[in-house]
Coordinates of C-alpha atoms and ligand atoms in Angstrom, one line a residue:
X5 CA -13.6 12.9 -3.3
X6 CA -15.2 12.6 -6.9
X7 CA -12.6 12.6 -9.2
X8 CA -13.4 12.7 -13.5
X9 CA -11.4 13.2 -16.5
X10 CA -12.5 15.6 -19.2
X11 CA -11.3 16.9 -22.8
X12 CA -13.6 19.8 -23.3
X13 CA -12.3 22.8 -23.9
X14 CA -10.8 24.5 -20.2
X15 CA -12.8 27.6 -21.3
X16 CA -15.7 25.8 -21.1
X17 CA -15.0 24.1 -17.9
X18 CA -17.3 25.0 -14.8
X19 CA -15.9 24.5 -11.5
X20 CA -15.6 26.5 -8.3
X21 CA -11.8 27.4 -9.3
X22 CA -9.6 26.5 -11.9
X23 CA -5.8 25.5 -11.1
X24 CA -3.9 25.8 -14.2
X25 CA -0.2 24.2 -13.5
X26 CA 2.4 26.2 -15.9
X27 CA 5.9 26.3 -16.3
X28 CA 8.4 29.3 -18.0
X29 CA 6.2 29.3 -21.4
X30 CA 3.3 30.2 -19.3
X31 CA 2.4 33.0 -21.3
X32 CA 1.8 30.5 -24.6
X33 CA 0.7 28.0 -22.1
X34 CA -2.4 29.7 -20.9
X35 CA -3.9 30.1 -24.2
X36 CA -5.5 26.6 -23.5
X37 CA -8.0 28.3 -21.4
X38 CA -9.2 30.7 -24.0
X39 CA -7.9 33.4 -26.4
X40 CA -10.0 36.8 -24.4
X41 CA -9.4 34.5 -20.9
X42 CA -5.6 34.0 -21.7
X43 CA -5.3 37.7 -22.3
X44 CA -6.6 38.9 -19.0
X45 CA -4.7 36.3 -17.7
X46 CA -1.2 37.5 -19.0
X47 CA -2.4 41.0 -17.8
X48 CA -2.7 40.2 -14.3
X49 CA 0.1 37.7 -14.3
X50 CA 2.3 40.5 -15.7
X51 CA 1.5 42.9 -13.0
X52 CA 2.2 40.2 -10.5
X53 CA 5.4 39.7 -11.9
X54 CA 4.6 36.2 -12.3
X55 CA 7.5 34.3 -13.9
X56 CA 6.2 30.5 -13.9
X57 CA 8.9 29.4 -11.2
X58 CA 7.7 26.5 -8.7
X59 CA 6.1 28.5 -5.4
X60 CA 4.7 30.8 -7.5
X61 CA 1.2 31.6 -7.2
X62 CA -1.2 34.3 -8.8
X63 CA -5.1 34.0 -8.2
X64 CA -7.2 36.1 -10.9
X65 CA -11.0 36.8 -11.6
X66 CA -11.5 36.4 -15.5
X67 CA -14.8 37.5 -17.0
X68 CA -14.4 35.5 -20.3
X69 CA -14.0 31.9 -18.9
X70 CA -16.8 29.4 -17.3
X71 CA -15.1 29.3 -14.1
X72 CA -14.3 32.5 -13.2
X73 CA -11.5 32.0 -10.3
X74 CA -8.2 30.9 -11.7
X75 CA -4.7 29.8 -9.7
X76 CA -1.8 29.6 -12.0
X77 CA 0.6 27.5 -10.2
X78 CA 4.3 28.2 -11.0
X79 CA 6.2 24.6 -11.8
X80 CA 9.4 25.2 -13.2
X81 CA 12.8 25.1 -11.1
X82 CA 16.3 24.9 -11.7
X83 CA 16.1 21.7 -9.3
X84 CA 13.9 19.4 -11.4
X85 CA 11.4 17.4 -9.7
X86 CA 13.4 14.0 -9.2
X87 CA 11.2 11.6 -7.7
X88 CA 7.1 10.4 -7.9
X89 CA 7.3 11.0 -4.1
X90 CA 8.5 14.8 -4.6
X91 CA 5.6 14.8 -7.5
X92 CA 2.9 13.8 -5.5
X93 CA 4.1 16.1 -2.4
X94 CA 3.9 19.2 -5.1
X95 CA 0.6 18.4 -6.2
X96 CA -0.5 17.3 -2.7
X97 CA 0.6 21.1 -1.6
X98 CA -1.2 22.5 -4.4
X99 CA -4.7 21.0 -3.8
X100 CA -4.6 21.7 0.1
X101 CA -3.5 25.3 -0.9
X102 CA -7.0 25.5 -3.0
X103 CA -9.0 24.7 -0.3
X104 CA -11.7 27.6 1.2
X105 CA -14.9 27.7 2.4
X106 CA -17.6 27.1 -0.4
X107 CA -15.2 25.4 -3.1
X108 CA -16.3 22.1 -4.1
X109 CA -15.4 21.6 -7.4
X110 CA -11.8 22.1 -8.6
X111 CA -10.8 21.8 -12.0
X112 CA -7.0 21.1 -12.9
X113 CA -5.3 21.6 -16.1
X114 CA -1.8 20.2 -16.3
X115 CA 0.2 19.9 -19.3
X116 CA 2.5 16.9 -18.9
X117 CA 5.4 18.5 -21.1
X118 CA 5.9 20.4 -17.7
X119 CA 7.0 17.0 -16.1
X120 CA 9.0 15.8 -18.6
X121 CA 10.9 13.3 -16.6
X122 CA 7.8 11.3 -15.7
X123 CA 5.2 9.5 -17.9
X124 CA 1.7 11.1 -18.3
X125 CA 0.3 8.2 -16.3
X126 CA 2.4 8.7 -13.6
X127 CA 1.7 12.7 -13.5
X128 CA -2.3 11.8 -13.4
X129 CA -1.9 9.3 -10.6
X130 CA 0.2 12.0 -8.5
X131 CA -2.5 14.4 -9.1
X132 CA -4.9 12.1 -7.9
X133 CA -3.2 10.5 -4.9
X134 CA -1.7 14.0 -3.9
X135 CA -5.3 15.4 -4.0
X136 CA -7.0 12.7 -2.0
X137 CA -4.1 12.3 0.6
X138 CA -3.3 15.9 1.4
X139 CA -7.1 16.6 2.0
X140 CA -7.9 13.3 4.0
X141 CA -9.3 14.4 7.4
X142 CA -9.8 12.3 10.5
X143 CA -12.4 14.2 12.5
X144 CA -14.6 11.3 13.8
X145 CA -13.9 12.2 17.1
X146 CA -14.6 16.7 17.0
X147 CA -17.6 17.3 18.1
X148 CA -18.1 20.0 15.4
X149 CA -16.7 18.8 12.2
X150 CA -16.1 21.5 9.3
X151 CA -16.9 20.1 6.2
X152 CA -17.4 23.7 4.6
X153 CA -13.8 23.4 3.0
X154 CA -14.0 20.3 1.9
X155 CA -13.2 19.3 -1.8
X156 CA -16.2 17.3 -3.4
X157 CA -15.4 17.1 -6.9
X158 CA -11.8 17.2 -8.7
X159 CA -12.2 17.2 -12.6
X160 CA -9.1 17.0 -14.3
X161 CA -8.0 18.4 -17.9
X162 CA -6.6 16.4 -20.9
X163 CA -5.9 16.5 -24.4
X164 CA -8.2 13.7 -26.1
X165 CA -4.6 12.0 -26.8
X166 CA -3.7 11.6 -23.1
X167 CA -7.2 10.6 -22.3
X168 CA -6.6 6.6 -22.1
X169 CA -3.3 7.2 -20.4
X170 CA -4.7 9.6 -17.7
X171 CA -7.7 7.2 -17.0
X172 CA -4.9 4.5 -16.0
X173 CA -3.2 6.6 -13.6
X174 CA -6.7 8.1 -12.1
X175 CA -7.9 4.3 -11.4
X176 CA -4.4 2.9 -10.1
X177 CA -4.3 6.2 -7.6
X178 CA -8.1 5.9 -6.2
X179 CA -7.2 1.9 -5.5
X180 CA -3.4 3.4 -3.8
X181 CA -5.4 6.1 -1.9
X182 CA -8.4 3.8 -0.4
X183 CA -5.8 1.3 0.9
X184 CA -3.7 4.3 2.0
X185 CA -6.6 5.9 3.8
X186 CA -7.3 2.2 5.7
X187 CA -4.2 2.2 7.0
X188 CA -4.2 5.8 8.2
X189 CA -7.9 5.6 9.9
X190 CA -6.3 2.6 11.7
X191 CA -3.5 4.3 13.4
X192 CA -5.3 7.3 14.0
X193 CA -8.0 5.4 15.9
X194 CA -7.2 5.5 19.6
X195 CA -5.5 2.6 21.0
X196 CA -8.2 1.7 23.9
X197 CA -10.4 1.3 20.5
X198 CA -8.0 -0.7 18.3
X199 CA -6.7 -3.5 20.7
X200 CA -5.8 -7.1 18.9
X201 CA -9.6 -7.9 18.9
X202 CA -10.3 -4.9 16.8
X203 CA -7.3 -5.7 14.3
X204 CA -8.5 -9.0 13.9
X205 CA -12.6 -8.1 13.5
X206 CA -10.8 -5.5 10.8
X207 CA -9.2 -8.5 8.9
X208 CA -12.3 -10.5 9.2
X209 CA -14.4 -7.7 7.8
X210 CA -11.6 -7.3 4.6
X211 CA -12.3 -11.1 3.9
X212 CA -15.8 -11.0 4.0
X213 CA -15.6 -8.1 1.2
X214 CA -12.8 -9.8 -0.8
X215 CA -13.7 -13.1 -1.8
X216 CA -10.3 -14.3 -2.8
X217 CA -9.0 -13.3 0.7
X218 CA -9.5 -15.6 3.5
X219 CA -8.5 -14.9 6.8
X220 CA -7.4 -16.9 10.2
X221 CA -7.2 -15.7 13.9
X222 CA -5.2 -17.7 15.8
X223 CA -6.0 -17.3 19.8
X224 CA -3.9 -17.2 22.6
X225 CA -4.1 -21.3 23.0
X226 CA -3.2 -21.7 19.5
X227 CA -0.6 -19.2 19.1
X228 CA 0.9 -21.3 22.7
X229 CA 0.6 -24.5 20.3
X230 CA 2.5 -23.1 17.7
X231 CA 5.4 -22.5 20.0
X232 CA 5.2 -18.7 19.7
X233 CA 6.3 -18.1 23.0
X234 CA 7.9 -14.7 22.2
X235 CA 4.9 -13.1 21.1
X236 CA 2.7 -14.5 24.3
X237 CA 5.7 -13.1 26.5
X238 CA 4.9 -9.5 25.1
X239 CA 1.3 -10.1 25.3
X240 CA 1.6 -11.2 28.8
X241 CA 1.5 -8.1 30.3
X242 CA -1.8 -6.8 28.3
X243 CA -5.4 -7.5 29.9
X244 CA -6.2 -7.7 26.1
X245 CA -5.4 -11.4 24.7
X246 CA -3.1 -11.4 21.6
X247 CA -4.5 -12.7 18.2
X248 CA -2.4 -13.6 15.4
X249 CA -4.1 -12.5 12.3
X250 CA -3.4 -14.5 9.1
X251 CA -4.9 -13.5 5.8
X252 CA -4.4 -15.5 2.6
X253 CA -4.9 -13.9 -1.0
X254 CA -5.4 -16.9 -3.9
X255 CA -4.8 -15.3 -7.5
X256 CA -7.1 -16.9 -10.1
X257 CA -4.0 -18.2 -12.0
X258 CA -2.3 -21.6 -10.7
X259 CA 1.1 -20.6 -9.3
X260 CA 3.4 -21.6 -6.5
X261 CA 4.8 -18.4 -6.5
X262 CA 4.2 -17.2 -2.8
X263 CA 5.3 -13.8 -1.1
X264 CA 4.3 -13.3 3.0
X265 CA 3.5 -9.6 4.1
X266 CA 4.5 -9.2 8.0
X267 CA 3.5 -5.7 9.9
X268 CA 4.2 -5.1 13.5
X269 CA 1.1 -5.0 15.5
X270 CA 1.4 -3.5 18.7
X271 CA -1.8 -1.5 19.3
X272 CA 0.0 0.4 22.1
X273 CA 3.5 0.5 23.0
X274 CA 3.9 1.4 26.7
X275 CA 7.3 0.1 26.5
X276 CA 6.3 -2.5 29.1
X277 CA 8.6 -2.8 32.5
X278 CA 11.1 -0.9 30.6
X279 CA 8.4 1.9 30.8
X280 CA 8.9 4.7 28.1
X281 CA 8.9 8.6 29.4
X282 CA 5.8 10.2 29.0
X283 CA 6.3 12.3 25.8
X284 CA 8.0 9.2 23.8
X285 CA 4.6 7.5 24.6
X286 CA 2.6 9.7 23.2
X287 CA 2.2 8.6 19.5
X288 CA 2.5 5.0 20.4
X289 CA -0.9 4.2 19.1
X290 CA 1.1 4.5 15.8
X291 CA 3.1 0.9 16.7
X292 CA 0.8 -0.9 14.9
X293 CA 1.1 1.0 11.3
X294 CA 3.1 -1.9 9.6
X295 CA -0.4 -4.1 10.4
X296 CA -2.2 -1.4 9.4
X297 CA -0.6 -0.9 6.2
X298 CA -0.8 -4.9 5.6
X299 CA -4.5 -4.7 6.4
X300 CA -4.7 -1.5 3.7
X301 CA -2.9 -4.0 1.3
X302 CA -5.5 -6.5 1.3
X303 CA -8.2 -4.4 1.5
X304 CA -8.0 -3.3 -2.3
X305 CA -5.9 -6.4 -3.6
X306 CA -8.9 -8.0 -5.8
X307 CA -8.8 -4.6 -7.4
X308 CA -5.3 -5.1 -8.4
X309 CA -5.5 -8.8 -8.8
X310 CA -1.3 -10.0 -8.5
X311 CA -0.8 -13.1 -9.9
X312 CA 1.0 -14.2 -7.1
X313 CA -0.2 -16.0 -3.5
X314 CA 0.1 -13.5 -1.0
X315 CA 0.0 -14.1 2.8
X316 CA -0.6 -11.3 5.4
X317 CA 0.6 -11.8 9.1
X318 CA 0.2 -10.2 11.9
X319 CA 0.8 -10.4 15.5
X320 CA -1.6 -8.1 17.8
X321 CA -0.4 -7.8 20.9
X322 CA -0.1 -4.8 23.3
X323 CA 2.9 -3.9 24.9
X324 CA 1.9 -3.4 28.8
X325 CA 3.7 -3.3 32.3
X326 CA 1.7 -5.3 35.1
X327 CA 2.2 -7.6 37.3
X328 CA 2.3 -10.4 34.7
X329 CA 4.3 -8.1 32.8
X330 CA 7.4 -9.6 31.1
X331 CA 10.7 -8.8 32.9
X332 CA 13.9 -7.8 32.0
X333 CA 16.3 -11.1 32.5
X334 CA 13.6 -13.2 30.6
X335 CA 14.4 -15.7 28.4
X336 CA 12.1 -16.7 25.5
X337 CA 11.8 -19.7 23.3
X338 CA 10.6 -18.7 19.7
X339 CA 9.0 -20.6 17.3
X340 CA 12.4 -21.6 15.5
X341 CA 13.9 -22.9 18.5
X342 CA 16.2 -20.0 19.0
X343 CA 16.2 -18.6 22.7
X344 CA 16.2 -14.8 23.3
X345 CA 17.3 -13.0 26.5
X346 CA 15.1 -9.7 26.8
X347 CA 17.0 -7.2 28.5
X348 CA 14.3 -4.5 27.6
X349 CA 11.0 -5.2 27.3
X350 CA 10.7 -1.9 25.1
X351 CA 12.6 -3.6 22.4
X352 CA 9.3 -5.8 21.8
X353 CA 8.6 -5.7 18.3
X354 CA 11.6 -7.8 17.5
X355 CA 10.6 -10.3 19.8
X356 CA 7.0 -10.8 18.4
X357 CA 8.6 -10.7 14.7
X358 CA 10.7 -13.6 15.8
X359 CA 8.0 -15.5 15.8
X360 CA 5.8 -14.3 13.2
X361 CA 9.4 -14.6 10.6
X362 CA 9.7 -18.5 11.9
X363 CA 6.2 -18.8 11.6
X364 CA 6.4 -17.5 7.7
X365 CA 9.6 -19.4 6.9
X366 CA 8.4 -23.1 8.3
X367 CA 4.6 -22.9 7.5
X368 CA 4.5 -20.9 4.4
X369 CA 8.1 -21.3 2.8
X370 CA 7.8 -18.4 0.8
X371 CA 9.8 -16.9 -2.3
X372 CA 10.2 -13.7 -0.1
X373 CA 9.0 -12.5 3.1
X374 CA 9.0 -8.6 3.4
X375 CA 8.2 -7.1 7.0
X376 CA 6.8 -3.5 8.0
X377 CA 7.7 -2.1 11.5
X378 CA 7.5 0.6 13.6
X379 CA 10.9 -0.6 15.0
X380 CA 13.3 1.6 16.6
X381 CA 13.9 5.1 17.5
X382 CA 17.2 4.6 15.9
X383 CA 16.2 4.6 12.4
X384 CA 14.7 8.1 13.0
X385 CA 17.9 9.2 14.2
X386 CA 19.4 7.9 11.3
X387 CA 17.2 9.1 8.5
X388 CA 14.9 11.6 10.0
X389 CA 11.1 11.5 10.0
X390 CA 10.1 10.9 6.7
X391 CA 12.1 8.2 5.5
X392 CA 11.9 4.0 5.9
X393 CA 14.8 2.2 6.2
X394 CA 15.1 -0.7 3.9
X395 CA 17.2 -3.8 5.3
X396 CA 17.7 -7.1 3.1
X397 CA 19.4 -10.5 3.2
X398 CA 18.5 -10.6 -0.8
X399 CA 20.0 -8.4 -3.6
X400 CA 17.3 -9.3 -5.9
X401 CA 14.5 -8.8 -3.4
X402 CA 16.0 -5.6 -2.3
X403 CA 16.3 -4.2 -5.7
X404 CA 12.7 -4.9 -6.4
X405 CA 11.9 -3.4 -3.3
X406 CA 13.7 -0.1 -4.4
X407 CA 12.1 0.0 -7.5
X408 CA 8.6 -0.4 -5.9
X409 CA 8.8 1.8 -3.4
X410 CA 10.4 4.9 -6.0
X411 CA 7.4 3.4 -8.4
X412 CA 5.2 4.4 -5.4
X413 CA 6.2 7.2 -4.6
X414 CA 7.5 6.3 -1.5
X415 CA 11.0 7.4 -0.1
X416 CA 13.5 4.5 1.4
X417 CA 16.7 4.3 1.9
X418 CA 19.3 1.4 1.8
X419 CA 20.8 0.4 5.0
X420 CA 23.7 -2.2 5.6
X421 CA 23.5 -5.6 7.7
X422 CA 27.4 -5.9 8.7
X423 CA 28.0 -9.5 9.7
X424 CA 30.4 -7.5 12.1
X425 CA 27.8 -6.3 14.2
X426 CA 26.3 -9.3 15.0
X427 CA 28.6 -9.7 17.7
X428 CA 26.7 -6.9 19.5
X429 CA 23.4 -9.3 19.7
X430 CA 25.0 -12.1 21.1
X431 CA 23.9 -13.6 24.6
X432 CA 26.2 -14.7 27.4
X433 CA 23.0 -17.3 28.5
X434 CA 21.1 -17.1 25.7
X435 CA 21.4 -17.5 21.4
X436 CA 20.7 -13.6 21.3
X437 CA 19.8 -10.9 23.1
X438 CA 17.1 -8.5 22.1
X439 CA 19.2 -5.3 22.9
X440 CA 22.4 -4.2 21.3
X441 CA 25.4 -3.8 23.9
X442 CA 25.9 -0.4 22.4
X443 CA 24.1 2.2 22.0
X444 CA 25.1 3.1 18.0
X445 CA 23.4 1.7 15.4
X446 CA 20.2 0.5 17.0
X447 CA 18.0 0.0 13.9
X448 CA 20.9 -2.0 12.3
X449 CA 21.4 -4.6 15.0
X450 CA 17.5 -4.7 15.5
X451 CA 17.5 -5.8 11.7
X452 CA 20.3 -8.4 12.5
X453 CA 18.3 -9.6 15.2
X454 CA 15.3 -10.2 12.7
X455 CA 17.6 -11.9 10.5
X456 CA 18.2 -14.5 13.1
X457 CA 14.3 -15.8 12.1
X458 CA 14.6 -15.6 8.5
X459 CA 17.7 -17.5 8.2
X460 CA 18.1 -17.9 4.2
X461 CA 14.5 -16.9 3.0
X462 CA 14.9 -14.1 0.7
X463 CA 13.7 -11.0 3.4
X464 CA 13.5 -7.5 3.5
X465 CA 12.8 -5.4 6.5
X466 CA 11.0 -2.0 6.3
X467 CA 12.1 0.2 9.7
X468 CA 8.8 2.6 9.2
X469 CA 9.6 4.1 12.5
X470 CA 10.0 7.5 11.2
X471 CA 6.9 8.0 8.5
X472 CA 4.3 5.9 9.9
X473 CA 3.3 9.1 11.9
X474 CA 3.6 12.7 10.9
X475 CA 3.4 15.4 13.1
X476 CA 3.8 18.8 10.8
X477 CA 1.7 18.3 7.5
X478 CA 3.2 18.6 4.4
X479 CA 2.7 17.9 0.5
X480 CA 0.4 14.5 0.6
X481 CA 0.4 14.1 4.3
X482 CA -1.8 15.0 7.1
X483 CA -1.4 14.9 10.9
X484 CA -1.5 11.4 12.3
X485 CA -0.9 8.0 10.2
X486 CA 0.3 8.4 6.7
X487 CA -0.4 4.9 5.4
X488 CA 3.1 4.5 4.8
X489 CA 4.1 1.0 3.2
X490 CA 0.5 0.3 1.8
X491 CA 1.3 1.4 -1.7
X492 CA 5.2 0.5 -2.0
X493 CA 3.9 -3.3 -1.0
X494 CA 0.9 -2.7 -3.7
X495 CA 3.3 -1.8 -6.1
X496 CA 5.9 -4.8 -5.5
X497 CA 2.8 -7.0 -5.7
X498 CA 2.4 -6.1 -9.4
X499 CA 6.4 -6.1 -9.8
X500 CA 6.9 -9.3 -8.1
Ligands
BES601 N1 7.9 1.1 18.7 C1 9.3 1.4 19.4 C2 10.1 2.4 18.0 C3 9.4 3.6 18.0 C4 9.8 4.6 18.3 C5 8.7 4.0 17.1 C6 9.3 5.7 17.9 C7 8.2 4.8 16.3 C8 8.7 6.0 17.0 C9 9.9 0.2 19.5 O1 9.0 -0.7 20.2 C10 11.0 0.9 20.6 O2 10.4 1.2 21.9 N2 12.2 0.4 20.7 C11 13.4 0.7 21.3 C12 14.7 0.0 21.2 C13 15.5 -0.2 22.3 C14 15.1 -0.1 23.5 C15 16.8 -1.1 21.7 C16 14.0 2.2 20.7 O3 13.7 2.5 20.0 O4 14.2 2.9 21.6
ZN602 ZN1 9.2 -0.4 22.3
ZN603 ZN1 7.4 -0.6 19.6

């Protein structure tokens, strides 16, 4: 989608459709479209009992304006839009609704005063992220592709005094959306295609296109040499060998500051010998969504140019049942020396993360680690399908991630890590067990398990099991991978 800004009078803008956002004072606001046009709009809108409330839409044809078809979108509501997440969804829904056969060029007119809680830059970036992400399609495997209702161009009107601010938002949003779409594509691609080698290849591709990014792929024997037995344990049931992927971004400035981003990279999760029921397996190609988010971040990191060292770590494995597979009752020794009693092979994400987090602490000695993982079904029981659970052992990092999520428009909620629950993952014969002794609080015990491998390093864990995949499209989200976490991480890199 081509996106441009214009300061020319709305009545002179030429497009297939003009979307005008208005509030309670819509009578006055439509005057921006030109006197004659405004009069016609007011006549029709009054007939339609339009009041400017959010959710109200009037569509009309105007002879007096260059763009003949105009749609008024109401924005006013007693319950004001509170978050950037909501704002992006609002614009996402609006743009999605305008899609129609033959409509290639859409003009948008928004008076920033309608959204007084938000900065002008944020309003413009939310329009663009909402528009690009809500109209994203994944039709690679459709034999007949329907591009007739694809919006090709978005023209956003602003008054000249806001132009610079609009520009900042538009540019930022395009970068953020690009990273998000890379992650969506990786999640949507079938799991036989996206195996560990495919993720490794993708990382190498990113390094090729970004001079400040270097990538190292550790093969099975190197993973073994590093002592990452927990990763090997998960991968041993699969015919696809594991790949441990390391991406390094070096900033132009000299700095010791370093953050490690870890993504769970299970390219398909069958549950292993603790096999999942068929219906739970349907969407398990998404179990690499954390890894996809990390790759999404690195694919655009040069455009953000954060002034700190960023390391991305992904242990890409496939969790399969077979004659060679890990068995319940097996004991694994992770890279940091801790022993893990495996009682359920479906709690495999935490096994791979145990080693990757250990690697991050031992080899990288970073200032902070942030991991993203489609870790537990229990997280979805707690927060539903659209909210990420945020856990941390460090208050200042926790607050930074929280703030960055809000600014990026990602919905996260803080979760507790009570020391009292540690006993639930104590093993009788090893240091820890990979599942809790109770069926309650599964997202929390999973986070407490991960904490065993980060010790005192400031660390935040994002359980994205719910929002990584969207089954019912809404707002900025389409069916399939959402690219959850990409924008949060990019914002965090800017704020760190
Ligand atoms: N990949 C799943 C978690 C998941 C479930 C992600 C649904 C997205 C949607 C994870 O590996 C898993 O299977 N976890 C188990 C843990 C249990 C065995 C303690 C779960 O949540 O059931
Ligand atoms: Zn699993
Ligand atoms: Zn999993």
